[in-house]
Amino acid sequence: MNTFGNIYRLTGFGESHGAAIGGVVDGMPAGVTIDEAAVQRQLDRRRPGQSDITTARGESDKVELLSGVFEGKTLGTPIGFIIRNSDFRSADYGNMRDVFRPSHADYTYSTKYGGIRDYRGGGRSSARETAARVVGGALARQALESMGIEIFAYTSRVGSVEVPVPYTELDLRAIDDNIVRCPHAATAERMTRLIREVKSAGDTIGGIITGVIKGVPAGLGEPVAGKLHAMLGAAMLSINAAKGFEYGMGFEGACRLGSEAMDSFYRGKDGGIHTTTNHSGGIQGGISNGEDIYFRVAFKPVATLLRKIDTVDLDGEPVTLDAKGRHDPCVLPRAVPIVEAMAAMVVMDAMLMNRCATV
Amino acid sequence: MNTFGNIYRLTGFGESHGAAIGGVVDGMPAGVTIDEAAVQRQLDRRRPGQSDITTARGESDKVELLSGVFEGKTLGTPIGFIIRNSDFRSADYGNMRDVFRPSHADYTYSTKYGGIRDYRGGGRSSARETAARVVGGALARQALESMGIEIFAYTSRVGSVEVPVPYTELDLRAIDDNIVRCPHAATAERMTRLIREVKSAGDTIGGIITGVIKGVPAGLGEPVAGKLHAMLGAAMLSINAAKGFEYGMGFEGACRLGSEAMDSFYRGKDGGIHTTTNHSGGIQGGISNGEDIYFRVAFKPVATLLRKIDTVDLDGEPVTLDAKGRHDPCVLPRAVPIVEAMAAMVVMDAMLMNRCATV
Amino acid sequence: MNTFGNIYRLTGFGESHGAAIGGVVDGMPAGVTIDEAAVQRQLDRRRPGQSDITTARGESDKVELLSGVFEGKTLGTPIGFIIRNSDFRSADYGNMRDVFRPSHADYTYSTKYGGIRDYRGGGRSSARETAARVVGGALARQALESMGIEIFAYTSRVGSVEVPVPYTELDLRAIDDNIVRCPHAATAERMTRLIREVKSAGDTIGGIITGVIKGVPAGLGEPVAGKLHAMLGAAMLSINAAKGFEYGMGFEGACRLGSEAMDSFYRGKDGGIHTTTNHSGGIQGGISNGEDIYFRVAFKPVATLLRKIDTVDLDGEPVTLDAKGRHDPCVLPRAVPIVEAMAAMVVMDAMLMNRCATV
Amino acid sequence: MNTFGNIYRLTGFGESHGAAIGGVVDGMPAGVTIDEAAVQRQLDRRRPGQSDITTARGESDKVELLSGVFEGKTLGTPIGFIIRNSDFRSADYGNMRDVFRPSHADYTYSTKYGGIRDYRGGGRSSARETAARVVGGALARQALESMGIEIFAYTSRVGSVEVPVPYTELDLRAIDDNIVRCPHAATAERMTRLIREVKSAGDTIGGIITGVIKGVPAGLGEPVAGKLHAMLGAAMLSINAAKGFEYGMGFEGACRLGSEAMDSFYRGKDGGIHTTTNHSGGIQGGISNGEDIYFRVAFKPVATLLRKIDTVDLDGEPVTLDAKGRHDPCVLPRAVPIVEAMAAMVVMDAMLMNRCATV
């Protein structure tokens, strides 16, 4: 199952060290003006090797759109695209053939697929696959921007270093001002320092990304099985290393009294109905209410340490693994554009589905 | 969109105060022995009016299976079922026609559906809809039990009252021993007391339910778009009042070092490969590894207080609402069987999908 | 797999001699005015026992809508419905338990489902199941009629008796004027006579139903996998006893020269673009062009003869079967409303999908 | 909608004169040995320019598999592939920009997509798209062959020239022995002569392709919405220029008496249950019964004549079109591998779905 979405659908393919990764975006309406350079810019934000706190693997990750766009506009037909793999050093992974790396997908893929797997760099389980999602999201975003919808994500916590204020007090245009992608400068500096320390110790560290979606009209999301936050949750949890998703008041807020957690309605100066607070996170009963949508996604530390690690081989025999691949000490800076991409695809899909709500 | 699942699929229907709710389970294999009384028992666990800490609404919630089961076994054909609505007092809701209750789905449904909505008790947005899920889950569970898979959920936190030990130190057979459905007796008592206090103050309170799935073989879950935890997350987040989902190490564990969060492999006495710890929560790369799967779901406090509340009417004019409907001071005890049902359907679906993994 | 459609979806359930058949229509937009009596009238057209050339089985086939309609209008939520089974004489089928009727689905169901099947009247394979489709189609039709779309089907051939003129020369309002549902009165009389002869000989006979859809705007249907005629074809072929589907020029026309089969464009008095002929059947490249859509569906003779028939039992041993069930000598008169219902659901689905074609 | 299938799924992309066409095959089980040269051989059978009775357009149609196959075996992950477009002379199509060709999809695409379309060679509506299906089918076929399932198609009628015997009297290994792909040598010669005559007159001609599937086990196909013949029908009708589909007794056989059309069961020497005749076409109640599956597909004559044709421009004004593109005088020889490919994908999908029929 490699397809996301109901109407706006991304079907991806590709192993980390195969010929290419890519995908097909189906369901994009005709008439959307496409800026291919802007798609590439989103990929560049996900690209490895962009700073000293990300992996040194140096793919250029150049996307080629193969169909569905003609004379600068979408045709309504599927948009196929590929990103060639390059600079991979499969030799680095030769010693992975007979070993299951701890807390990776080596063992589970091998079990699921009858012992057959592409052991080079994790194969399909590699986060390299998410490059296809960034393309699908970048295309969706271009359609959404023309509707006044904006999508942001930023690193809000690394280890125990956390942005001390809510998103409403941040300048979300400043997310890319630093390499950790945290728009709170002082916290960004502390985060960067922490990641460098962790990296020099051959360790890795996890954290939290906060997402914010602005300009979503009221009415998006479907009853019961297509609730907007459930679609967002599934999308975020599908990102490699994600361990949790919460929106609006989230876990901590949920444990309060109803009288503390309620959002009162009022009629705004624009004549529309708004809420005085936004514990709901912009979604009520699974359907957007027109307020900002915000959520948090937890990402675990990458399990590939640059140390000797004890594990087992295919037969369950103990072996010591000396990882030589190049990996991120902290995935969050590069996960920011992935979170944005998944959010863009979910909102685009919900926009299209909502066109069928009334006769 | 009212269908859950890919192969094992539940399509539900029904408004809170309409003639009936119900659904169709499609994709159930032929040959599963069905105990109809056991399905009803699961519904009884979700039923309102079962204790003084749940709503007094007194539906008997009697399910009728209409097809798909013959001479005690499933036929492989769809299982249609209905649950008649009864004892509803729509008059209680007459004053809801022109009013949007705060933090409910009244406003968002009205906006989505062009002003048309069933205002009686929330209509389709009512949690009454989840009774159909309990039936779908109870049927799945009967198939899973014959494969040695067991599913548990329990109330692990209400307000700030929390079970002080991990699930591994609890007797999960004791979940139904108290009305709050917490298998840690001392905590259960504190939770019950807290809910009674909150109720008598006309307020409501939220909390967390922990889910545990035992006996899942390694290999369940699909790459990329069908990761087992993402399917679980979407299922849980689709339950009314859910605000967050995490599995394994979750939010807090994710913010640690890789060296602290790694699960080492070893060969067990059974000859199989296991992990010494289970930070992964039984899922690696989106695919089950054979260890216990565990997760947590946050449920917000119900927004219907038994107090006067200021809100707006359809035109955005301020009105005061004096809620008369009968509601739960804390949804968690009744949400426990819903969490279990959703988990059962997800695992059943993943079991069936996995049959196509190898040639 | 018991779900038809992509956005407008019918999920059906029910065995011929179980408690009930029914279904869930999901994806109906909010705001459609529903005339429940008109739904029932469509069911009455499919009902057994309506004339001497149909089966004598006497179900009243009373449909109950359980949800999704409120104060006379659709809510946008799923419409659940049931039709109770009654007047079935399962005793008639007791001798079917151990026997595979020739050219029925007894053997294939038994093989597929591990020997488990509801042998009473064919179970799920019975055409009784199509009553749910008639409900789904009748609801779709009410939405379509408000958009100016009309759907007709009629018996155009029984055995070798065939309507001698194309549909364009018939009064399609006269379809229900006779019991065989053929709007060409002289042919209808010959058909009726033929069916009575066949019936009195204990035999059955097949034929062809022609469908016509008027008022479909240009643009419906999707490229490649969702071509309008392919969706129509799949829908028609899914009806019990269907053996073929053709549209526009069909089989015979296809075997001509391109110069004979081409439809020329011209600008009509209404300013729109039309075709001088309609060999295309209103669909070009899988997408409607605004002309009438017309098609033909072949239905084989029912395989249940009222004679002694040689067949085999579950072990492959020869047995003689003396069919006692009540069956139609010719299914076409009762299949007419089913063809119309399937066409209505396909067009409704295509209308909704087409809302996402442009930005 | 550019995805075929439920579990074995092909999602295609590409315009006739864009950079490339291609697709993603998802749902292929792990462990299938893949012969890439055999995939290319199927493409070569569909390739233009292979004989004097096909179009002179000279694509080499070289497929590149990009993922999902590793060390000669499928991984269980999606198989992405592309076929670069080459040798296209878009200048040939410059005069198509403002014109709607009769009986093509120019007008309907333009109407559907708000006036936006790739006018070069039909864009997405070009039969060039079917090359992706041939790849998807060739991969499926390799999996099916290891299960003993064989798929054949041949040209059985061109204009009024028809193979005089049923498929059972033909040597299906001889299909590729002549350029028209008809295994009845004398008829093949007459067909070839007819096509050359039609071509020299600047005209085109249609006909019928017969498909045969051998070795399908009993039990494939799903009740109601997934009947095997309905899935086959939808697949065949989705091929460019298809106007009709029939299986087993088809249109003519359907108009007979039940006593003439019945297939009697008997126990074969192999101990299995078989039918003495096969009017059913190997499918009963939508489910395979183990006999040969056979069907016929009607293909209309291509509407691009090499003559001056009167039509209209975007504004509905009359224009004369002098088609310069290179087109097939008869599509059937090249459609044979497409019919086989679609059949292979449908059977593969049904094989996988059937794995979930019993517990």
PDB file of C-alpha atoms in Angstrom, chain A residues 1-4 6 100-105 107-109 111-114 124 129 133 157 159-160 198 203-208 218-227 229-230 233-234 237-240 242-247 249-252 254-259 261-267 273 279-280 284-285 287-289 296-303 305 307 309-317 353-354 357-358, chain B residues 1-4 6 100-105 107-109 111-114 124 129 133 157 159-160 198 203-208 218-227 229-230 233-234 237-240 242-247 249-259 261-267 273 279-280 284-285 287-289 296-303 305 307 309 311-317 353-354 357-358:
ATOM      1  CA  MET A   1       0.000   0.000   0.000  1.00  0.00           C
ATOM      2  CA  ASN A   2       1.845   2.966  -1.321  1.00  0.00           C
ATOM      3  CA  THR A   3      -0.969   5.374  -2.113  1.00  0.00           C
ATOM      4  CA  PHE A   4      -1.958   8.345   0.036  1.00  0.00           C
ATOM      5  CA  ASN A   6      -8.733   9.671  -1.693  1.00  0.00           C
ATOM      6  CA  PHE A 100      19.183  -6.933  11.389  1.00  0.00           C
ATOM      7  CA  ARG A 101      19.913  -3.424  12.649  1.00  0.00           C
ATOM      8  CA  PRO A 102      18.175  -2.755  15.981  1.00  0.00           C
ATOM      9  CA  SER A 103      15.078  -0.536  15.879  1.00  0.00           C
ATOM     10  CA  HIS A 104      15.132  -0.490  12.086  1.00  0.00           C
ATOM     11  CA  ALA A 105      12.768  -2.229   9.675  1.00  0.00           C
ATOM     12  CA  TYR A 107      13.802  -7.666  10.605  1.00  0.00           C
ATOM     13  CA  THR A 108      10.167  -6.804  10.009  1.00  0.00           C
ATOM     14  CA  TYR A 109      10.563  -6.423   6.232  1.00  0.00           C
ATOM     15  CA  THR A 111       9.770 -11.471   7.998  1.00  0.00           C
ATOM     16  CA  LYS A 112       6.938  -9.951   6.007  1.00  0.00           C
ATOM     17  CA  TYR A 113       8.450 -10.616   2.599  1.00  0.00           C
ATOM     18  CA  GLY A 114       9.633 -14.159   3.031  1.00  0.00           C
ATOM     19  CA  ARG A 124      11.908   0.951   0.751  1.00  0.00           C
ATOM     20  CA  GLU A 129      11.129   7.569   0.137  1.00  0.00           C
ATOM     21  CA  ARG A 133       5.988  12.981  -0.665  1.00  0.00           C
ATOM     22  CA  ARG A 157      11.516  20.593  20.641  1.00  0.00           C
ATOM     23  CA  GLY A 159      15.578  16.487  23.468  1.00  0.00           C
ATOM     24  CA  SER A 160      14.542  18.648  26.387  1.00  0.00           C
ATOM     25  CA  VAL A 198      24.954  14.449  20.339  1.00  0.00           C
ATOM     26  CA  ASP A 203      24.535   9.385  19.254  1.00  0.00           C
ATOM     27  CA  THR A 204      21.226  10.701  17.894  1.00  0.00           C
ATOM     28  CA  ILE A 205      18.321  12.606  19.378  1.00  0.00           C
ATOM     29  CA  GLY A 206      14.583  13.040  18.769  1.00  0.00           C
ATOM     30  CA  GLY A 207      12.037  15.744  19.324  1.00  0.00           C
ATOM     31  CA  ILE A 208       8.807  17.363  18.231  1.00  0.00           C
ATOM     32  CA  ALA A 218     -14.829  25.871   7.626  1.00  0.00           C
ATOM     33  CA  GLY A 219     -16.313  22.594   6.400  1.00  0.00           C
ATOM     34  CA  LEU A 220     -13.319  20.436   5.445  1.00  0.00           C
ATOM     35  CA  GLY A 221     -13.207  16.851   6.688  1.00  0.00           C
ATOM     36  CA  GLU A 222     -15.728  14.041   6.497  1.00  0.00           C
ATOM     37  CA  PRO A 223     -17.843  12.409   9.192  1.00  0.00           C
ATOM     38  CA  VAL A 224     -16.696   9.290  10.997  1.00  0.00           C
ATOM     39  CA  ALA A 225     -14.016   7.708   8.777  1.00  0.00           C
ATOM     40  CA  GLY A 226     -12.565  10.799   7.114  1.00  0.00           C
ATOM     41  CA  LYS A 227     -12.210  13.202  10.020  1.00  0.00           C
ATOM     42  CA  HIS A 229      -7.515  15.340  12.158  1.00  0.00           C
ATOM     43  CA  ALA A 230      -7.559  11.561  11.643  1.00  0.00           C
ATOM     44  CA  GLY A 233      -2.738  11.968  12.011  1.00  0.00           C
ATOM     45  CA  ALA A 234      -2.428   9.039   9.636  1.00  0.00           C
ATOM     46  CA  LEU A 237       2.340   8.927  11.647  1.00  0.00           C
ATOM     47  CA  SER A 238       3.291   7.486   8.268  1.00  0.00           C
ATOM     48  CA  ILE A 239       6.469   9.593   8.261  1.00  0.00           C
ATOM     49  CA  ASN A 240       9.531   7.600   9.234  1.00  0.00           C
ATOM     50  CA  ALA A 242       7.040   9.326  13.972  1.00  0.00           C
ATOM     51  CA  LYS A 243       5.842   8.057  17.361  1.00  0.00           C
ATOM     52  CA  GLY A 244       2.908  10.319  18.146  1.00  0.00           C
ATOM     53  CA  PHE A 245       0.435  12.892  16.899  1.00  0.00           C
ATOM     54  CA  GLU A 246      -1.757  15.337  18.776  1.00  0.00           C
ATOM     55  CA  TYR A 247      -3.758  18.375  17.705  1.00  0.00           C
ATOM     56  CA  MET A 249      -5.243  20.797  23.221  1.00  0.00           C
ATOM     57  CA  GLY A 250      -3.494  17.451  22.716  1.00  0.00           C
ATOM     58  CA  PHE A 251      -2.594  15.032  25.489  1.00  0.00           C
ATOM     59  CA  GLU A 252      -2.063  17.497  28.282  1.00  0.00           C
ATOM     60  CA  ALA A 254      -7.295  16.619  27.181  1.00  0.00           C
ATOM     61  CA  CYS A 255      -6.767  15.837  30.852  1.00  0.00           C
ATOM     62  CA  ARG A 256      -8.464  19.020  31.999  1.00  0.00           C
ATOM     63  CA  LEU A 257     -12.036  19.969  32.890  1.00  0.00           C
ATOM     64  CA  GLY A 258     -14.609  20.620  30.189  1.00  0.00           C
ATOM     65  CA  SER A 259     -15.126  24.116  31.552  1.00  0.00           C
ATOM     66  CA  ALA A 261     -11.237  23.270  27.489  1.00  0.00           C
ATOM     67  CA  MET A 262     -14.264  24.772  25.776  1.00  0.00           C
ATOM     68  CA  ASP A 263     -14.048  27.239  22.876  1.00  0.00           C
ATOM     69  CA  SER A 264     -16.754  29.906  22.975  1.00  0.00           C
ATOM     70  CA  PHE A 265     -18.290  31.161  19.749  1.00  0.00           C
ATOM     71  CA  TYR A 266     -18.738  34.829  18.876  1.00  0.00           C
ATOM     72  CA  ARG A 267     -19.546  36.796  15.772  1.00  0.00           C
ATOM     73  CA  ILE A 273     -18.546  32.958  13.473  1.00  0.00           C
ATOM     74  CA  HIS A 279      -8.356  24.445  22.227  1.00  0.00           C
ATOM     75  CA  SER A 280     -10.080  22.550  19.409  1.00  0.00           C
ATOM     76  CA  GLN A 284     -14.625  20.219  15.631  1.00  0.00           C
ATOM     77  CA  GLY A 285     -16.307  16.885  15.057  1.00  0.00           C
ATOM     78  CA  ILE A 287     -14.458  19.146  10.384  1.00  0.00           C
ATOM     79  CA  SER A 288     -12.539  22.420  10.124  1.00  0.00           C
ATOM     80  CA  ASN A 289     -14.154  25.438  11.774  1.00  0.00           C
ATOM     81  CA  ARG A 296       2.428  18.277  17.027  1.00  0.00           C
ATOM     82  CA  VAL A 297       4.308  15.222  15.777  1.00  0.00           C
ATOM     83  CA  ALA A 298       6.883  13.299  17.853  1.00  0.00           C
ATOM     84  CA  PHE A 299       9.945  11.921  16.065  1.00  0.00           C
ATOM     85  CA  LYS A 300      12.133   9.365  17.778  1.00  0.00           C
ATOM     86  CA  PRO A 301      15.912   9.491  17.558  1.00  0.00           C
ATOM     87  CA  VAL A 302      17.286   7.657  14.541  1.00  0.00           C
ATOM     88  CA  ALA A 303      18.403   4.201  15.577  1.00  0.00           C
ATOM     89  CA  LEU A 305      24.355   5.195  15.951  1.00  0.00           C
ATOM     90  CA  ARG A 307      29.112   3.211  17.381  1.00  0.00           C
ATOM     91  CA  ILE A 309      26.180  -2.085  18.334  1.00  0.00           C
ATOM     92  CA  ASP A 310      25.311  -5.609  19.382  1.00  0.00           C
ATOM     93  CA  THR A 311      22.546  -7.230  17.394  1.00  0.00           C
ATOM     94  CA  VAL A 312      21.679 -10.495  15.599  1.00  0.00           C
ATOM     95  CA  ASP A 313      22.071 -11.897  12.120  1.00  0.00           C
ATOM     96  CA  LEU A 314      19.436 -13.622   9.969  1.00  0.00           C
ATOM     97  CA  ASP A 315      19.736 -16.765  12.052  1.00  0.00           C
ATOM     98  CA  GLY A 316      19.411 -14.939  15.339  1.00  0.00           C
ATOM     99  CA  GLU A 317      23.116 -15.322  16.079  1.00  0.00           C
ATOM    100  CA  MET A 353     -13.754  15.807  -1.187  1.00  0.00           C
ATOM    101  CA  ASN A 354     -15.706  18.691   0.265  1.00  0.00           C
ATOM    102  CA  ALA A 357     -20.877  17.787   0.352  1.00  0.00           C
ATOM    103  CA  THR A 358     -23.905  19.580  -1.025  1.00  0.00           C
TER     104      THR A 358
ATOM    105  CA  MET B   1     -16.779   8.820   4.090  1.00  0.00           C
ATOM    106  CA  ASN B   2     -18.136   6.305   6.466  1.00  0.00           C
ATOM    107  CA  THR B   3     -16.049   3.241   5.645  1.00  0.00           C
ATOM    108  CA  PHE B   4     -13.126   1.983   7.721  1.00  0.00           C
ATOM    109  CA  ASN B   6      -9.209  -1.886   3.202  1.00  0.00           C
ATOM    110  CA  PHE B 100     -24.415  26.061  17.933  1.00  0.00           C
ATOM    111  CA  ARG B 101     -23.147  24.333  21.074  1.00  0.00           C
ATOM    112  CA  PRO B 102     -19.541  25.333  21.842  1.00  0.00           C
ATOM    113  CA  SER B 103     -16.861  22.731  21.035  1.00  0.00           C
ATOM    114  CA  HIS B 104     -19.399  20.461  19.354  1.00  0.00           C
ATOM    115  CA  ALA B 105     -19.823  19.738  15.668  1.00  0.00           C
ATOM    116  CA  TYR B 107     -21.398  24.700  13.561  1.00  0.00           C
ATOM    117  CA  THR B 108     -19.023  22.691  11.376  1.00  0.00           C
ATOM    118  CA  TYR B 109     -21.719  20.275  10.152  1.00  0.00           C
ATOM    119  CA  THR B 111     -21.341  24.946   7.445  1.00  0.00           C
ATOM    120  CA  LYS B 112     -20.303  21.831   5.558  1.00  0.00           C
ATOM    121  CA  TYR B 113     -23.791  20.722   4.614  1.00  0.00           C
ATOM    122  CA  GLY B 114     -25.273  24.012   3.497  1.00  0.00           C
ATOM    123  CA  ARG B 124     -24.321  11.795  12.910  1.00  0.00           C
ATOM    124  CA  GLU B 129     -22.380   6.193  16.023  1.00  0.00           C
ATOM    125  CA  ARG B 133     -17.881   0.204  15.438  1.00  0.00           C
ATOM    126  CA  ARG B 157      -5.478   8.539  33.317  1.00  0.00           C
ATOM    127  CA  GLY B 159      -7.526  14.436  34.883  1.00  0.00           C
ATOM    128  CA  SER B 160      -4.272  14.239  36.790  1.00  0.00           C
ATOM    129  CA  VAL B 198     -16.668  16.681  38.493  1.00  0.00           C
ATOM    130  CA  ASP B 203     -18.482  19.782  34.733  1.00  0.00           C
ATOM    131  CA  THR B 204     -16.740  17.088  32.688  1.00  0.00           C
ATOM    132  CA  ILE B 205     -13.202  15.702  32.537  1.00  0.00           C
ATOM    133  CA  GLY B 206     -10.904  14.008  30.041  1.00  0.00           C
ATOM    134  CA  GLY B 207      -8.032  11.584  30.194  1.00  0.00           C
ATOM    135  CA  ILE B 208      -6.084   8.832  28.497  1.00  0.00           C
ATOM    136  CA  ALA B 218       5.606 -10.316  12.971  1.00  0.00           C
ATOM    137  CA  GLY B 219       4.935  -8.944   9.490  1.00  0.00           C
ATOM    138  CA  LEU B 220       1.640  -7.070   9.776  1.00  0.00           C
ATOM    139  CA  GLY B 221       1.404  -3.578   8.298  1.00  0.00           C
ATOM    140  CA  GLU B 222       2.267  -2.230   4.870  1.00  0.00           C
ATOM    141  CA  PRO B 223       5.115   0.010   3.738  1.00  0.00           C
ATOM    142  CA  VAL B 224       4.672   3.762   3.471  1.00  0.00           C
ATOM    143  CA  ALA B 225       0.902   4.375   3.294  1.00  0.00           C
ATOM    144  CA  GLY B 226      -0.372   1.449   5.336  1.00  0.00           C
ATOM    145  CA  LYS B 227       1.954   1.432   8.318  1.00  0.00           C
ATOM    146  CA  HIS B 229       0.682   2.335  13.678  1.00  0.00           C
ATOM    147  CA  ALA B 230      -0.639   4.903  11.184  1.00  0.00           C
ATOM    148  CA  GLY B 233      -3.642   6.109  14.800  1.00  0.00           C
ATOM    149  CA  ALA B 234      -6.228   7.020  12.191  1.00  0.00           C
ATOM    150  CA  LEU B 237      -8.238   9.590  16.223  1.00  0.00           C
ATOM    151  CA  SER B 238     -11.546   8.941  14.474  1.00  0.00           C
ATOM    152  CA  ILE B 239     -13.196   8.197  17.823  1.00  0.00           C
ATOM    153  CA  ASN B 240     -15.225  11.107  19.134  1.00  0.00           C
ATOM    154  CA  ALA B 242      -9.853  11.928  20.644  1.00  0.00           C
ATOM    155  CA  LYS B 243      -7.120  14.567  20.648  1.00  0.00           C
ATOM    156  CA  GLY B 244      -3.930  12.540  20.388  1.00  0.00           C
ATOM    157  CA  PHE B 245      -2.351   9.169  19.678  1.00  0.00           C
ATOM    158  CA  GLU B 246       1.089   7.830  20.525  1.00  0.00           C
ATOM    159  CA  TYR B 247       2.587   4.361  20.500  1.00  0.00           C
ATOM    160  CA  MET B 249       7.954   5.355  23.466  1.00  0.00           C
ATOM    161  CA  GLY B 250       5.496   8.092  22.409  1.00  0.00           C
ATOM    162  CA  PHE B 251       6.046  11.825  22.845  1.00  0.00           C
ATOM    163  CA  GLU B 252       8.220  11.745  25.920  1.00  0.00           C
ATOM    164  CA  GLY B 253      10.357   8.825  24.843  1.00  0.00           C
ATOM    165  CA  ALA B 254      10.887  10.339  21.421  1.00  0.00           C
ATOM    166  CA  CYS B 255      12.740  13.262  22.968  1.00  0.00           C
ATOM    167  CA  ARG B 256      15.546  11.060  24.243  1.00  0.00           C
ATOM    168  CA  LEU B 257      18.878   9.899  22.821  1.00  0.00           C
ATOM    169  CA  GLY B 258      19.067   7.107  20.280  1.00  0.00           C
ATOM    170  CA  SER B 259      21.253   5.126  22.620  1.00  0.00           C
ATOM    171  CA  ALA B 261      15.627   4.407  22.881  1.00  0.00           C
ATOM    172  CA  MET B 262      17.004   1.429  20.981  1.00  0.00           C
ATOM    173  CA  ASP B 263      15.571  -2.090  21.258  1.00  0.00           C
ATOM    174  CA  SER B 264      18.248  -4.794  21.060  1.00  0.00           C
ATOM    175  CA  PHE B 265      17.528  -8.068  19.316  1.00  0.00           C
ATOM    176  CA  TYR B 266      18.244 -11.468  20.789  1.00  0.00           C
ATOM    177  CA  ARG B 267      17.290 -15.019  20.018  1.00  0.00           C
ATOM    178  CA  ILE B 273      14.002 -13.211  17.348  1.00  0.00           C
ATOM    179  CA  HIS B 279      10.423   1.183  23.078  1.00  0.00           C
ATOM    180  CA  SER B 280       9.255   0.486  19.521  1.00  0.00           C
ATOM    181  CA  GLN B 284       9.246  -1.230  13.423  1.00  0.00           C
ATOM    182  CA  GLY B 285       9.142   0.524  10.064  1.00  0.00           C
ATOM    183  CA  ILE B 287       5.362  -3.476  10.496  1.00  0.00           C
ATOM    184  CA  SER B 288       4.736  -5.587  13.587  1.00  0.00           C
ATOM    185  CA  ASN B 289       7.773  -7.336  15.062  1.00  0.00           C
ATOM    186  CA  ARG B 296      -2.188   5.693  24.236  1.00  0.00           C
ATOM    187  CA  VAL B 297      -5.156   7.783  23.135  1.00  0.00           C
ATOM    188  CA  ALA B 298      -6.099  11.165  24.645  1.00  0.00           C
ATOM    189  CA  PHE B 299      -9.783  11.980  25.057  1.00  0.00           C
ATOM    190  CA  LYS B 300     -10.857  15.524  25.799  1.00  0.00           C
ATOM    191  CA  PRO B 301     -13.590  16.341  28.289  1.00  0.00           C
ATOM    192  CA  VAL B 302     -17.055  16.321  26.742  1.00  0.00           C
ATOM    193  CA  ALA B 303     -18.087  19.878  25.924  1.00  0.00           C
ATOM    194  CA  LEU B 305     -21.718  20.963  30.651  1.00  0.00           C
ATOM    195  CA  ARG B 307     -24.598  24.623  33.259  1.00  0.00           C
ATOM    196  CA  ILE B 309     -23.352  28.421  28.595  1.00  0.00           C
ATOM    197  CA  THR B 311     -22.847  30.762  22.680  1.00  0.00           C
ATOM    198  CA  VAL B 312     -24.312  31.970  19.376  1.00  0.00           C
ATOM    199  CA  ASP B 313     -27.291  31.062  17.215  1.00  0.00           C
ATOM    200  CA  LEU B 314     -27.343  30.375  13.469  1.00  0.00           C
ATOM    201  CA  ASP B 315     -27.016  34.081  12.750  1.00  0.00           C
ATOM    202  CA  GLY B 316     -24.106  34.531  15.126  1.00  0.00           C
ATOM    203  CA  GLU B 317     -26.306  36.312  17.698  1.00  0.00           C
ATOM    204  CA  MET B 353      -3.711  -7.608   3.722  1.00  0.00           C
ATOM    205  CA  ASN B 354      -0.628  -9.460   4.789  1.00  0.00           C
ATOM    206  CA  ALA B 357       2.789 -10.114   0.857  1.00  0.00           C
ATOM    207  CA  THR B 358       4.454 -13.117  -0.721  1.00  0.00           C
TER     208      THR B 358
END
